[in-house]
Each structure stands twice: as C-alpha cells, then as structure tokens.
PDB file of C-alpha atoms in Angstrom:
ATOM      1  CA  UNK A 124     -10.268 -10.935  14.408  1.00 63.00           C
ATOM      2  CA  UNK A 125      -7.172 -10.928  12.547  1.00 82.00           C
ATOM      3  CA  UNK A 126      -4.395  -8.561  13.338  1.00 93.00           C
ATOM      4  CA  UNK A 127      -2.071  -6.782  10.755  1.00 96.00           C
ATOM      5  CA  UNK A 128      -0.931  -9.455   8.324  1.00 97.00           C
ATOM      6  CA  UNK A 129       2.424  -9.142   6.565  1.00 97.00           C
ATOM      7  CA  UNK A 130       4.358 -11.117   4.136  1.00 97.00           C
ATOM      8  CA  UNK A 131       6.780 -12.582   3.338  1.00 97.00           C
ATOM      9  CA  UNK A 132       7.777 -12.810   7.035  1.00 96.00           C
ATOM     10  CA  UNK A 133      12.000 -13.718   6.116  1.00 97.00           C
ATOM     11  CA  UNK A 134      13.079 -12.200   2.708  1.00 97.00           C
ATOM     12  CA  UNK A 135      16.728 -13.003   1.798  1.00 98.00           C
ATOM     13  CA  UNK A 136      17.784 -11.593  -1.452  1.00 97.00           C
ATOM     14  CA  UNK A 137      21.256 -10.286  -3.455  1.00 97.00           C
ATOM     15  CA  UNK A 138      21.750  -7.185  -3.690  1.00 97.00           C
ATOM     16  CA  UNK A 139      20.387  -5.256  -7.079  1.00 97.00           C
ATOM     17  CA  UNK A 140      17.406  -7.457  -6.784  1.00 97.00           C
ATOM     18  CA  UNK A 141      13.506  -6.183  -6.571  1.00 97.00           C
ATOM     19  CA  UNK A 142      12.108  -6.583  -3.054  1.00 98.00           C
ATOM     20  CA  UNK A 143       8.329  -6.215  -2.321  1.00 98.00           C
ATOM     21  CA  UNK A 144       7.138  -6.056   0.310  1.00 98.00           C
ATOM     22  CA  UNK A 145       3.299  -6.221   1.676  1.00 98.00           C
ATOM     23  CA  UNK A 146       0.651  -5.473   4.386  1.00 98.00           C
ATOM     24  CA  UNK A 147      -2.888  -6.397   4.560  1.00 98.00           C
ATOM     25  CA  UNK A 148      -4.028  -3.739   7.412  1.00 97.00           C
ATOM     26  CA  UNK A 149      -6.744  -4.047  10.097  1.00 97.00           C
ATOM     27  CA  UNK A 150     -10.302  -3.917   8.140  1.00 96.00           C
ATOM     28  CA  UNK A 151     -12.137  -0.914   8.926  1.00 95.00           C
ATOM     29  CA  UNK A 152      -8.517   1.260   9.449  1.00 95.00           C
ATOM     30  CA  UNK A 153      -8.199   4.208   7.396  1.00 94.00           C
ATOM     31  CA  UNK A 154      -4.618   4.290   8.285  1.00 94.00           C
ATOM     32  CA  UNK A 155      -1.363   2.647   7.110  1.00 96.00           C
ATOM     33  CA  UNK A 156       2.021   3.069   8.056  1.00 95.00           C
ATOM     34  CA  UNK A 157       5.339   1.804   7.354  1.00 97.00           C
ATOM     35  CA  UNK A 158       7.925   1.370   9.904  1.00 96.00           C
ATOM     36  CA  UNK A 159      12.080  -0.123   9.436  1.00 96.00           C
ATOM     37  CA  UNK A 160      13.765  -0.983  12.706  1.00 94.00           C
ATOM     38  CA  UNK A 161      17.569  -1.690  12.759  1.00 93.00           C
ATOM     39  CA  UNK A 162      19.713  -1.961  15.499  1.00 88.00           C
ATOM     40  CA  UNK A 163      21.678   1.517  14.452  1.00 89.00           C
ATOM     41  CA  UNK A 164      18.388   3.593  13.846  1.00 88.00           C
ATOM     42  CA  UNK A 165      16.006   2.182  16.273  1.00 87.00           C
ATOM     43  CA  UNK A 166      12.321   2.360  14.937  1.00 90.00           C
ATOM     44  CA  UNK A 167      12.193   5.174  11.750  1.00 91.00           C
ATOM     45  CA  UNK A 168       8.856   5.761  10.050  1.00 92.00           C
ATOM     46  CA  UNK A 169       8.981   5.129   6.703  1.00 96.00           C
ATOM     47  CA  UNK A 170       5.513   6.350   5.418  1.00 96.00           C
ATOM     48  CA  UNK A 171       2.396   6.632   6.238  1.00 94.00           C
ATOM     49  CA  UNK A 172      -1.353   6.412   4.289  1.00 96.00           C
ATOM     50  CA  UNK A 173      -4.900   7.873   5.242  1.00 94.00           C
ATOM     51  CA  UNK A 174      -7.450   6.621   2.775  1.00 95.00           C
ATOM     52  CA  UNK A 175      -5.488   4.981   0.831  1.00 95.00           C
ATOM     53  CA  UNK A 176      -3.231   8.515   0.127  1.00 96.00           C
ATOM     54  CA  UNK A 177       0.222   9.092   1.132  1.00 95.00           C
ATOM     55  CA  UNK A 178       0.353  11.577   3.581  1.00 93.00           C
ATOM     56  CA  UNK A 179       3.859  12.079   4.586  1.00 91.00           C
ATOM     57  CA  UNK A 180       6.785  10.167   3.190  1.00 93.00           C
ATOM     58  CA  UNK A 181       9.603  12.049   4.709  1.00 91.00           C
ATOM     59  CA  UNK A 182      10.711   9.450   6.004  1.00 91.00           C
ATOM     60  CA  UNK A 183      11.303   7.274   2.790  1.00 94.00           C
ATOM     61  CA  UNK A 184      15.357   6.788   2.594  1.00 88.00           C
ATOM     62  CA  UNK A 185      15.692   7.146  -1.068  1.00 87.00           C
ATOM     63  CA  UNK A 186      14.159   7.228  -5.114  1.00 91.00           C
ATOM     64  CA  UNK A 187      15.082   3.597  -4.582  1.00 96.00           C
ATOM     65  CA  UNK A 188      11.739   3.182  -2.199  1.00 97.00           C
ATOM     66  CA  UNK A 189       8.463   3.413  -2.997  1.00 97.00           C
ATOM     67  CA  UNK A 190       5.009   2.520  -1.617  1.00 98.00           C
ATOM     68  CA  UNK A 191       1.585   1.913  -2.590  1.00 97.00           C
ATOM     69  CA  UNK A 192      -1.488   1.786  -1.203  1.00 97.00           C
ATOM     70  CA  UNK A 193      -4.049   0.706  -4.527  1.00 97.00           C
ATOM     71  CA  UNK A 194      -6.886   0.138  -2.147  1.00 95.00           C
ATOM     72  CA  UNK A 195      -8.100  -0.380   1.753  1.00 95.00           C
ATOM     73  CA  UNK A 196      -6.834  -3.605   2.058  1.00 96.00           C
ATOM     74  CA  UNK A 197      -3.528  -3.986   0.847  1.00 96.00           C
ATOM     75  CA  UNK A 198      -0.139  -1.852   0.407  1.00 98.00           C
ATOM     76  CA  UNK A 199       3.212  -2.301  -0.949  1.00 98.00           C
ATOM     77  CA  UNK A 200       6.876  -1.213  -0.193  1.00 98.00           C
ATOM     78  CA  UNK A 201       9.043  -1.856  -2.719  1.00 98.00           C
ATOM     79  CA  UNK A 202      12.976  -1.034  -2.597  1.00 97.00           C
ATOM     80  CA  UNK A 203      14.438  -1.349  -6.081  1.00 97.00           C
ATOM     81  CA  UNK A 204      17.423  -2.034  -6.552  1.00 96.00           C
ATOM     82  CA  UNK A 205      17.991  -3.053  -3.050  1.00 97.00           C
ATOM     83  CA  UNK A 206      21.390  -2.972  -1.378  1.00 96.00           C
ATOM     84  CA  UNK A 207      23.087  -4.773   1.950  1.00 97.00           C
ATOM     85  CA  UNK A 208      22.344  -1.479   3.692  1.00 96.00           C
ATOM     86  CA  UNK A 209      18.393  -1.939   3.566  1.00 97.00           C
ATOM     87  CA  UNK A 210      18.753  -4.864   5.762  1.00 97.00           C
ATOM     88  CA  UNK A 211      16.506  -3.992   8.168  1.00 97.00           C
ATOM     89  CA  UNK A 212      12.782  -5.667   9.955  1.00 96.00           C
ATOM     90  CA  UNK A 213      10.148  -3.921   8.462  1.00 97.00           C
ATOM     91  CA  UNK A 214       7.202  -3.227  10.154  1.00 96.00           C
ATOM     92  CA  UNK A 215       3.594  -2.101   9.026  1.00 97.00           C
ATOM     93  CA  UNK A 216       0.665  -0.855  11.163  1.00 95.00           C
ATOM     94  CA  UNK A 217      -2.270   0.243  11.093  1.00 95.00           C
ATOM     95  CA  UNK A 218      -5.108   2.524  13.012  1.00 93.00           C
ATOM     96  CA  UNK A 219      -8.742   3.595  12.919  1.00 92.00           C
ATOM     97  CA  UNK A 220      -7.793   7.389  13.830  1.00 85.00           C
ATOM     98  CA  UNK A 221      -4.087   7.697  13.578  1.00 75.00           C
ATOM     99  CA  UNK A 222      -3.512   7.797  17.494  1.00 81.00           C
ATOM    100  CA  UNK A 223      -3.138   4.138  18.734  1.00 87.00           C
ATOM    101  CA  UNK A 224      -1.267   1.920  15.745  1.00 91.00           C
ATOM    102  CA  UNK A 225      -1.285  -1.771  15.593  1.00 92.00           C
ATOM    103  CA  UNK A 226       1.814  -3.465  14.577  1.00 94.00           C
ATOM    104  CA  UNK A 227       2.178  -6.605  12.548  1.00 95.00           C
ATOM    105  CA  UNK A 228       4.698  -9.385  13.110  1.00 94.00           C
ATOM    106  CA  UNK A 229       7.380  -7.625  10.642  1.00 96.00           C
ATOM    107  CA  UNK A 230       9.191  -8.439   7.612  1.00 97.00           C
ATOM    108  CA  UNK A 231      13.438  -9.565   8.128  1.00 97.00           C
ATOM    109  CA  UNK A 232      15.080  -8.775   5.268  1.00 98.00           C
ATOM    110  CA  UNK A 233      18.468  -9.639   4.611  1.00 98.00           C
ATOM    111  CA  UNK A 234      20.455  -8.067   1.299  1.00 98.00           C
ATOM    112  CA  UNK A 235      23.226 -10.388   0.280  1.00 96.00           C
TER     113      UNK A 235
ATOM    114  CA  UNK B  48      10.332  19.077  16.356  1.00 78.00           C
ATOM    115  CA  UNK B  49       8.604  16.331  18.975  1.00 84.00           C
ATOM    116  CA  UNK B  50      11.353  13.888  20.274  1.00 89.00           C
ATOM    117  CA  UNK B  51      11.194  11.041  22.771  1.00 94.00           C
ATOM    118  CA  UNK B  52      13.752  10.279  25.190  1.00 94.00           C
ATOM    119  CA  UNK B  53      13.591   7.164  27.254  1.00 93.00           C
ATOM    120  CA  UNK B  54      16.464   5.296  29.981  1.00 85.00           C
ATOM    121  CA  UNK B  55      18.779   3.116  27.902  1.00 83.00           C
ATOM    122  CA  UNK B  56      19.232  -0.414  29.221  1.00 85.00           C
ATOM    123  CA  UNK B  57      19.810  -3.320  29.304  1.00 95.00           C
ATOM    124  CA  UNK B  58      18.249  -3.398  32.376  1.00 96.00           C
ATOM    125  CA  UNK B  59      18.516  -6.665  34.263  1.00 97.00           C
ATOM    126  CA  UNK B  60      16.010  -7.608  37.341  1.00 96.00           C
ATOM    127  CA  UNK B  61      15.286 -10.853  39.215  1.00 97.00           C
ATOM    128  CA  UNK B  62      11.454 -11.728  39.254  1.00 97.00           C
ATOM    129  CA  UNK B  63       9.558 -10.192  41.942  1.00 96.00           C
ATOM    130  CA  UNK B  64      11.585  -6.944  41.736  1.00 97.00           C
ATOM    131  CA  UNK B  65      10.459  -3.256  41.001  1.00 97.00           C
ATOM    132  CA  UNK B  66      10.699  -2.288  37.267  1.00 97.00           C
ATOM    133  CA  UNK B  67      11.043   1.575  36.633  1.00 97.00           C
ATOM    134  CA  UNK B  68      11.770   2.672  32.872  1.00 97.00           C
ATOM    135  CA  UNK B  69      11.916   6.712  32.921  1.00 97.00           C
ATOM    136  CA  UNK B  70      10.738   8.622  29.314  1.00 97.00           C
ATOM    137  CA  UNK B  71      10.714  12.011  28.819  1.00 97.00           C
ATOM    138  CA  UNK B  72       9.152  13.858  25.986  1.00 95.00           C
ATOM    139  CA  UNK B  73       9.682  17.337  23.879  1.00 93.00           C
ATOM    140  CA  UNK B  74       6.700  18.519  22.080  1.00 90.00           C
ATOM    141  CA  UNK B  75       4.622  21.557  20.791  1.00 84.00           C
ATOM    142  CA  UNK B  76       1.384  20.448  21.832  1.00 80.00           C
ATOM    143  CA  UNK B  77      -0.288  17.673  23.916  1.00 84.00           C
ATOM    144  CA  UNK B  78       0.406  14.529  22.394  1.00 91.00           C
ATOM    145  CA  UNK B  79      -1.291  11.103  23.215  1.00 93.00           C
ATOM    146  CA  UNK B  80       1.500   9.251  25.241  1.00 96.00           C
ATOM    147  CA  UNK B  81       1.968   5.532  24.653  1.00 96.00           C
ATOM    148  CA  UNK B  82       4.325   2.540  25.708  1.00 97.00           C
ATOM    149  CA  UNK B  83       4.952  -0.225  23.647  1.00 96.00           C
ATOM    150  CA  UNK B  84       6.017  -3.259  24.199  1.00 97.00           C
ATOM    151  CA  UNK B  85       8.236  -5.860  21.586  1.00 94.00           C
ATOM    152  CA  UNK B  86       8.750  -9.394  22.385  1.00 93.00           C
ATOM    153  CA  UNK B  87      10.886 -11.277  20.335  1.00 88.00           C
ATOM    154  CA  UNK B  88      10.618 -12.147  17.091  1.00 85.00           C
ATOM    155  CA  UNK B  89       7.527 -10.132  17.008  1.00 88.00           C
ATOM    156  CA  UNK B  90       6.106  -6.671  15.989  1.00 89.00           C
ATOM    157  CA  UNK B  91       5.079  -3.910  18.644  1.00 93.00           C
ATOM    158  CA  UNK B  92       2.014  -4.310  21.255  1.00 94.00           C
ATOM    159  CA  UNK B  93       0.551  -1.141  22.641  1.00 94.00           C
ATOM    160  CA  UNK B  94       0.955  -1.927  26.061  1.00 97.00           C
ATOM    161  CA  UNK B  95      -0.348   1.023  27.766  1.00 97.00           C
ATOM    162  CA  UNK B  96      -1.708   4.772  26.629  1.00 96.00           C
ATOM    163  CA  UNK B  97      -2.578   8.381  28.241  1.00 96.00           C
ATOM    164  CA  UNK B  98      -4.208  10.895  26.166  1.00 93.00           C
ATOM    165  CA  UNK B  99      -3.754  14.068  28.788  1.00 92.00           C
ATOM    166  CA  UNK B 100      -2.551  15.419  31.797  1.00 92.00           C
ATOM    167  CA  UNK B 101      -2.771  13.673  34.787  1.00 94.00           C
ATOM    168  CA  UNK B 102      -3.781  10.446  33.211  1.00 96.00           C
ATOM    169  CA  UNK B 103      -3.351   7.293  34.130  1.00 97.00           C
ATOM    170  CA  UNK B 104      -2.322   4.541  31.371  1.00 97.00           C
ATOM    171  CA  UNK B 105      -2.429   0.663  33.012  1.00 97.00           C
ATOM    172  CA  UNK B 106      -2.332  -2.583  31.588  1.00 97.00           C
ATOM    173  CA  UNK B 107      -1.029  -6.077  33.140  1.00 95.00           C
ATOM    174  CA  UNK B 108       0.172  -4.684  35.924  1.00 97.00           C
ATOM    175  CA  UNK B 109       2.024  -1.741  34.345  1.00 98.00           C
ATOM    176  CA  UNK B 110       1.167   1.678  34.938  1.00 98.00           C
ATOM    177  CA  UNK B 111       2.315   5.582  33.793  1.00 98.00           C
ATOM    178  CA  UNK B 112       1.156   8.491  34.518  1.00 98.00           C
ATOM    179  CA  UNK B 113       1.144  11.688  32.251  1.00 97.00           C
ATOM    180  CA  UNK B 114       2.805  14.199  33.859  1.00 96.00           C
ATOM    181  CA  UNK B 115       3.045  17.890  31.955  1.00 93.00           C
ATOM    182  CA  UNK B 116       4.878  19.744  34.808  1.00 93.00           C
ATOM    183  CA  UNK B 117       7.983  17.217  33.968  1.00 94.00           C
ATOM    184  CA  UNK B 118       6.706  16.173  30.438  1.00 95.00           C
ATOM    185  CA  UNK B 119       7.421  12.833  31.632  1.00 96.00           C
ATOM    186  CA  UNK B 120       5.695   8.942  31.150  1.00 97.00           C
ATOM    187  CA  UNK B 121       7.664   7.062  33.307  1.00 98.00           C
ATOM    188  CA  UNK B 122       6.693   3.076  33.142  1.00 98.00           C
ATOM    189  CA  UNK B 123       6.966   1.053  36.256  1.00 98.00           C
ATOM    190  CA  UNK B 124       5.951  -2.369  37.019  1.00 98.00           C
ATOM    191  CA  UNK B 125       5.754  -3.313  41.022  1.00 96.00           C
ATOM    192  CA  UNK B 126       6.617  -6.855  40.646  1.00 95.00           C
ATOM    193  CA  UNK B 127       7.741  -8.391  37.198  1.00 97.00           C
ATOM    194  CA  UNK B 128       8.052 -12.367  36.043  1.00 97.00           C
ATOM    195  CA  UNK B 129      10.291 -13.689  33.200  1.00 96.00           C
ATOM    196  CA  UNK B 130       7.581 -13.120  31.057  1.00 96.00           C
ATOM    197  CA  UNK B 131       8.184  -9.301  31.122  1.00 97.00           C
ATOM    198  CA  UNK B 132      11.311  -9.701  29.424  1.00 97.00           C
ATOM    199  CA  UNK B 133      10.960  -7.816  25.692  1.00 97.00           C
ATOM    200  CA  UNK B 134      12.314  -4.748  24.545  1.00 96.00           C
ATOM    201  CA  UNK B 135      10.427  -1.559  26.103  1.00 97.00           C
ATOM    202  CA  UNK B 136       9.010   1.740  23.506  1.00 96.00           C
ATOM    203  CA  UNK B 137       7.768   5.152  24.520  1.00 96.00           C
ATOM    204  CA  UNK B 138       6.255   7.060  21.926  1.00 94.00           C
ATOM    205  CA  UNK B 139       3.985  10.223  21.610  1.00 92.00           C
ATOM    206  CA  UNK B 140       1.763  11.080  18.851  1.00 89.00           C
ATOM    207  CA  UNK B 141       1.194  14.302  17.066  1.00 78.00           C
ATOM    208  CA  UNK B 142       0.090  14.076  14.139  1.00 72.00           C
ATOM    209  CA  UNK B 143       2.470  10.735  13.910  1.00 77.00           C
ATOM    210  CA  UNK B 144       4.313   8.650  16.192  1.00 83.00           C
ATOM    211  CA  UNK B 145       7.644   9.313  17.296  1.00 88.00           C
ATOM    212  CA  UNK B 146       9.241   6.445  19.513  1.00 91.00           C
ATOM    213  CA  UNK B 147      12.471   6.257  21.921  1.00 92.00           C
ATOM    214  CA  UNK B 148      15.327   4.158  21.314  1.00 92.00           C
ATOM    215  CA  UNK B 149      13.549   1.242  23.531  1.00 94.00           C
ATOM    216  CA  UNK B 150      15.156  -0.342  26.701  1.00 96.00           C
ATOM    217  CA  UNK B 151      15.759  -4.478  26.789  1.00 96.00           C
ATOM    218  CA  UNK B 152      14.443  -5.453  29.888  1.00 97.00           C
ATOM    219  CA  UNK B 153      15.574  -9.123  31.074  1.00 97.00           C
ATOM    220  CA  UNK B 154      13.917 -10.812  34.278  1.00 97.00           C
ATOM    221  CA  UNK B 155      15.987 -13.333  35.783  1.00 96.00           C
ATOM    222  CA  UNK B 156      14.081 -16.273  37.661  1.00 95.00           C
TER     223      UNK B 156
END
C-alpha cells in the first residue's frame, strides 16, 4: 500500500522562478495537509483540505502561495515568485478523519 | 490558543540507557495526543497516540501516558539502540495538529 507520494523530492531553483510543488495523498483520505519545516520555525502548517476544499489556510505565508486540491488524488503548492527565504522541506500528509496524519518523504527546496 | 511544549535537546545517550523526553500541552478541550518520530532524510512517522485521559500510547518499545491532572505526554523508552536516533515530535490535535519544536535524540553504541 503506498504511502503519501511527493515530488519532486530536491527542487533547486533562482529566485523569481515558479515552484510547484505536489502530493498524491493516501487513497481513501479525505484529508490533505501541507506542512514547511525549517530549522528557525520548526514544523508550521501551511494548509489544510477536507474533500478536496480548503479549510483553513492561516497558515499560508503570503499572496505569493497558493494551493490546490482539483480532485482526491492530487494537490498542488505553488510559491510564485519564490525567494531564498522559502527555502524550506515541505511536507504533505494526509488522514482518513483528520486525527492521525501520515507524512510523506518531503520536498527540499533550495531558492538560489 | 492550543500550544505544545516539549524538552529541547540534543539529548545524547549510550545504547541500553533510559530515554525520557517530557511534553507538556495547553489546550481548550481534550485533544488526541501524539508523538512523532523523524528520521533523517525522511518525513514524520506517528510513532505513538492517546486519545484520552489515562491512556496509554505504545509502540516499539516506547510508551506515554495521557495525563490531564499535569496536561502532560511524557515519552520514555527503557532501553534504546542506535537505531532510536531521529528527531523526536509531540503534537495534539484539535481540530488540527499543533507540534513542539522536536528534540534530536542521538544513541551512542
């Protein structure tokens, strides 16, 4: 049974440049979250989905972040234009009833 | 708001010793209680969970119990290998998860 897939796992781009980032979740999980861990910050969530809806993106730094969620199966974090301060691992997880999540291997991203 | 607080580390142990991690938690209601566990280079594995007072949460040899009176979830480990070595979470969920800072635990062989 496949866990939480993520890609690209290492993202290394300039800064001003589009960066998308995506998550196929658990099947069967109505929810989605995204997650950024630094060093600074610790573990900050980002977002988070139920049914394919945001629910609460408090947590979302700036208008230069977004996410999607188009359908059960696959969602998208986008940071445009991104900047040396987004630097970050980005994690997404998902779970069947929003109390126990379950983490994918993470996206490094590194702005130039 | 709910908040997680949790021991900062490193903490360093030789193998065989007793592993103690302390969390303590601020919240409205009664959350569900969870550790987490990160290896390196990976994303975070729930390691262990308690969903009310008085529970027990266990898993490879790890335990915690939920305790209200001190709105603690203290994680200990009675003997721990190299292989324990990874970066530590407590979180508690709401409506959402909010996690600790994490302790970096090292086992020394």
């Amino acid at each position: 049974d496949a866990g939480v897939i993520q890609s690209p796992r290492h993202e290394v781009t300039e800064m001003g440049q589009e960066v998308t980032l995506r998550c196929k979740p658990i099947s069967g999980h109505d929810y989605l979250f995204w997650y950024r861990q630094t060093m600074m910050r610790g573990l900050e969530l980002l977002i988070y989905f139920n049914n394919n809806v945001p629910i609460d993106d408090s947590g979302m730094p700036e208008d230069r972040f977004s996410a999607k969620m188009p359908n059960a199966s696959f969602s998208t974090l986008k940071i445009q234009p991104s900047e040396p301060r987004d630097s970050a691992v980005y994690f997404c997880a998902s779970s069947p009833n929003s109390d126990t999540q379950y983490f994918g291997p993470g996206t490094r991203l590194t702005v130039l | 708001g709910n908040s997680v607080t949790q021991m900062e580390g490193p903490v360093t142990l030789s193998e065989e010793a007793f592993l103690t991690i302390n969390c303590t938690y601020t919240a409205t209601g009664y959350p569900s209680l969870f550790w987490y566990v990160q290896y390196p280079g990976e994303g975070l594995q729930l390691l262990l969970k308690a969903t009310k007072a008085d529970d027990k949460g266990s898993n490879k040899g790890f335990e915690a119990t939920y305790r209200k009176e001190t709105t603690s979830f203290h994680l200990e480990k009675g003997s721990v290998q190299v292989s324990d070595s990874a970066v530590y979470f407590c979180a508690l969920n709401d409506y959402k998860l909010s996690f600790g800072a994490g302790t970096t635990v090292t086992v020394r062989a």
